[in-house]
Amino acid sequence: MERTLVLIKPDGVQRGLIGEIIKRLENRGLKLVAAKFVHVHRAFAEEHYAIHKGKPFFEGLIEYITSSPLMAMVWEGPQAVAAVRQTMGATKPTEAAPGTIRHDFALEMGRNLTHASDSIENAKTEIDLWFKPEEIFPWDRASEEWISGSN
Ligand code: IDP
Ligand code: MG
């Protein structure tokens, strides 16, 4: 079963969208296995977004992500990485498909509410960065067969 890192960025928290975003991931059938509310400092944010260092939007991105607390989570499910990216929508909200979180609640790329790992490999690296092993809680879900069962 795949796992992926999801962040509800500071704008999502400030706008009261934590519940809405979690609800959409739960409705999709994904399973929450770790969560914490954190205000990250600059060095940590720069490590998380290291791949974007040197890009024109990097400085603004670090200021945005460190400006206020955010909600960090690990979600699990079949093809969780692709499924969560699909539920989030394209990076640029005006290009995100209707029904996605970024389409339905955002307008600007610099205020696009969420982060989600973009590959299985990056998901592993990001989960290791954000969560200690003892902060992740696998659990058995009674409805599992009705969600992730296959024929
Ligand atoms: P992603 O979050 O959809 O994976 P990335 O390309 O990895 O998108 O960029 C990371 C984040 O940096 C975006 O979610 C967005 O908040 C911000 N960002 C990316 N490109 C721009 C830009 O051109 N202007 C402003 N912010 C940007
Ligand atoms: Mg990305």
XYZ file of C-alpha atoms and ligand atoms in Angstrom:
179
model
C 0.000 0.000 0.000
C 1.407 3.406 -0.965
C 1.871 6.363 1.362
C 2.144 10.048 0.524
C 2.854 13.274 2.388
C 0.149 15.937 2.384
C 0.506 19.449 3.768
C -2.404 21.805 4.310
C -0.371 24.960 3.862
C -0.823 28.077 6.031
C -3.514 29.539 3.732
C -5.589 26.371 4.133
C -5.330 26.638 7.910
C -6.033 30.401 7.978
C -9.069 29.977 5.728
C -10.572 27.215 7.847
C -10.213 24.549 5.171
C -8.506 21.797 7.214
C -11.764 19.910 7.682
C -12.845 20.299 4.049
C -9.515 19.024 2.714
C -9.377 16.089 5.132
C -12.993 15.278 4.285
C -12.204 15.040 0.580
C -9.281 12.684 1.185
C -11.373 10.543 3.557
C -14.272 10.498 1.086
C -11.898 9.336 -1.635
C -11.141 6.277 0.504
C -7.623 7.230 1.540
C -6.603 6.382 5.086
C -4.958 8.845 7.484
C -1.983 7.276 9.267
C -0.175 10.329 10.685
C -0.982 13.973 11.409
C 0.506 16.929 13.206
C 0.027 20.685 13.397
C 3.349 22.499 13.071
C 4.866 25.912 12.461
C 8.002 25.118 10.471
C 11.147 27.212 10.558
C 13.080 28.431 7.534
C 15.828 25.770 7.490
C 13.260 22.969 7.558
C 11.143 24.575 4.825
C 14.244 25.031 2.665
C 15.058 21.343 3.069
C 11.509 20.309 2.135
C 11.566 22.531 -0.968
C 15.298 22.006 -1.775
C 14.433 20.990 -5.341
C 13.094 24.517 -5.989
C 16.110 26.392 -4.602
C 17.269 29.054 -7.051
C 13.885 29.377 -8.789
C 12.313 32.853 -8.893
C 9.440 31.840 -6.610
C 11.632 30.094 -4.007
C 11.974 32.969 -1.519
C 8.254 33.740 -1.595
C 7.438 30.053 -1.221
C 9.591 29.758 1.920
C 8.015 32.887 3.430
C 4.525 31.554 2.643
C 5.131 28.110 4.134
C 6.773 29.494 7.305
C 4.283 32.345 7.813
C 1.811 30.463 10.012
C 1.154 26.889 11.198
C 0.340 24.117 8.759
C -1.130 20.627 8.974
C 1.202 17.781 7.966
C -0.238 14.333 7.270
C 0.533 10.935 5.821
C -2.235 9.295 3.781
C -2.254 5.696 2.680
C -4.032 3.796 -0.088
C -3.692 2.057 -3.430
C -1.789 4.477 -5.723
C -2.007 7.076 -2.971
C 0.596 9.366 -4.587
C -1.294 9.704 -7.877
C -4.720 9.715 -6.234
C -3.861 12.584 -3.877
C -2.199 14.646 -6.634
C -5.380 14.174 -8.663
C -7.596 15.283 -5.778
C -5.378 18.381 -5.228
C -5.391 19.422 -8.905
C -2.791 21.261 -10.976
C -0.258 23.546 -9.271
C -1.831 26.583 -10.959
C -5.382 26.782 -9.597
C -6.759 28.382 -12.781
C -5.579 25.284 -14.649
C -6.828 22.779 -12.048
C -9.781 20.625 -13.067
C -13.196 21.455 -11.619
C -13.852 19.327 -8.553
C -10.251 19.443 -7.399
C -9.299 21.253 -4.198
C -7.141 23.833 -5.960
C -9.875 24.564 -8.502
C -12.655 24.743 -5.972
C -10.893 26.848 -3.329
C -7.932 28.701 -4.861
C -6.935 31.211 -7.547
C -3.203 31.852 -7.176
C -0.239 29.507 -7.523
C 1.330 31.163 -4.482
C -1.798 30.393 -2.399
C -2.692 26.936 -3.651
C -3.521 25.437 -0.254
C -1.784 22.066 -0.341
C 1.364 20.104 -0.952
C 1.361 16.465 -2.036
C 4.343 14.251 -2.881
C 4.830 13.889 -6.633
C 6.394 10.408 -6.794
C 6.660 7.280 -4.673
C 10.356 7.962 -4.147
C 9.803 11.587 -3.093
C 6.942 10.489 -0.843
C 9.322 8.236 1.095
C 11.921 11.014 1.447
C 9.308 13.574 2.504
C 7.598 11.275 5.011
C 11.022 10.557 6.567
C 11.708 14.286 6.765
C 8.393 15.230 8.381
C 7.593 12.226 10.594
C 9.472 9.991 13.002
C 8.530 6.303 12.603
C 6.724 6.342 15.979
C 4.495 9.205 14.788
C 2.992 7.018 12.061
C 0.122 4.761 13.100
C -0.957 1.928 10.815
C -4.457 0.743 11.719
C -6.977 -1.762 10.439
C -10.079 -0.247 8.888
C -13.267 -2.280 9.058
C -14.389 -1.043 5.626
C -11.036 -1.734 3.934
C -12.268 -4.529 1.681
C -15.086 -2.276 0.405
C -12.605 0.473 -0.516
C -9.374 -1.126 -1.627
C -10.502 -4.639 -2.439
C -10.130 -5.763 -6.040
C -11.808 -8.489 -8.060
P 3.199 21.265 -6.586
O 2.916 21.821 -5.201
O 1.954 21.155 -7.397
O 3.995 19.979 -6.541
P 5.685 22.560 -7.436
O 6.036 22.842 -8.861
O 6.406 21.461 -6.740
O 4.102 22.351 -7.357
O 5.902 23.916 -6.640
C 5.854 23.926 -5.228
C 5.000 25.081 -4.784
O 5.674 26.301 -5.111
C 3.635 25.197 -5.453
O 2.658 24.389 -4.836
C 3.342 26.664 -5.298
O 2.852 26.957 -3.977
C 4.713 27.292 -5.430
N 4.961 27.732 -6.797
C 5.373 26.969 -7.837
N 5.516 27.711 -8.959
C 5.213 28.978 -8.604
C 5.158 30.220 -9.322
O 5.455 30.303 -10.518
N 4.770 31.307 -8.606
C 4.443 31.260 -7.274
N 4.478 30.124 -6.581
C 4.845 28.995 -7.229
Mg 5.945 19.641 -5.914
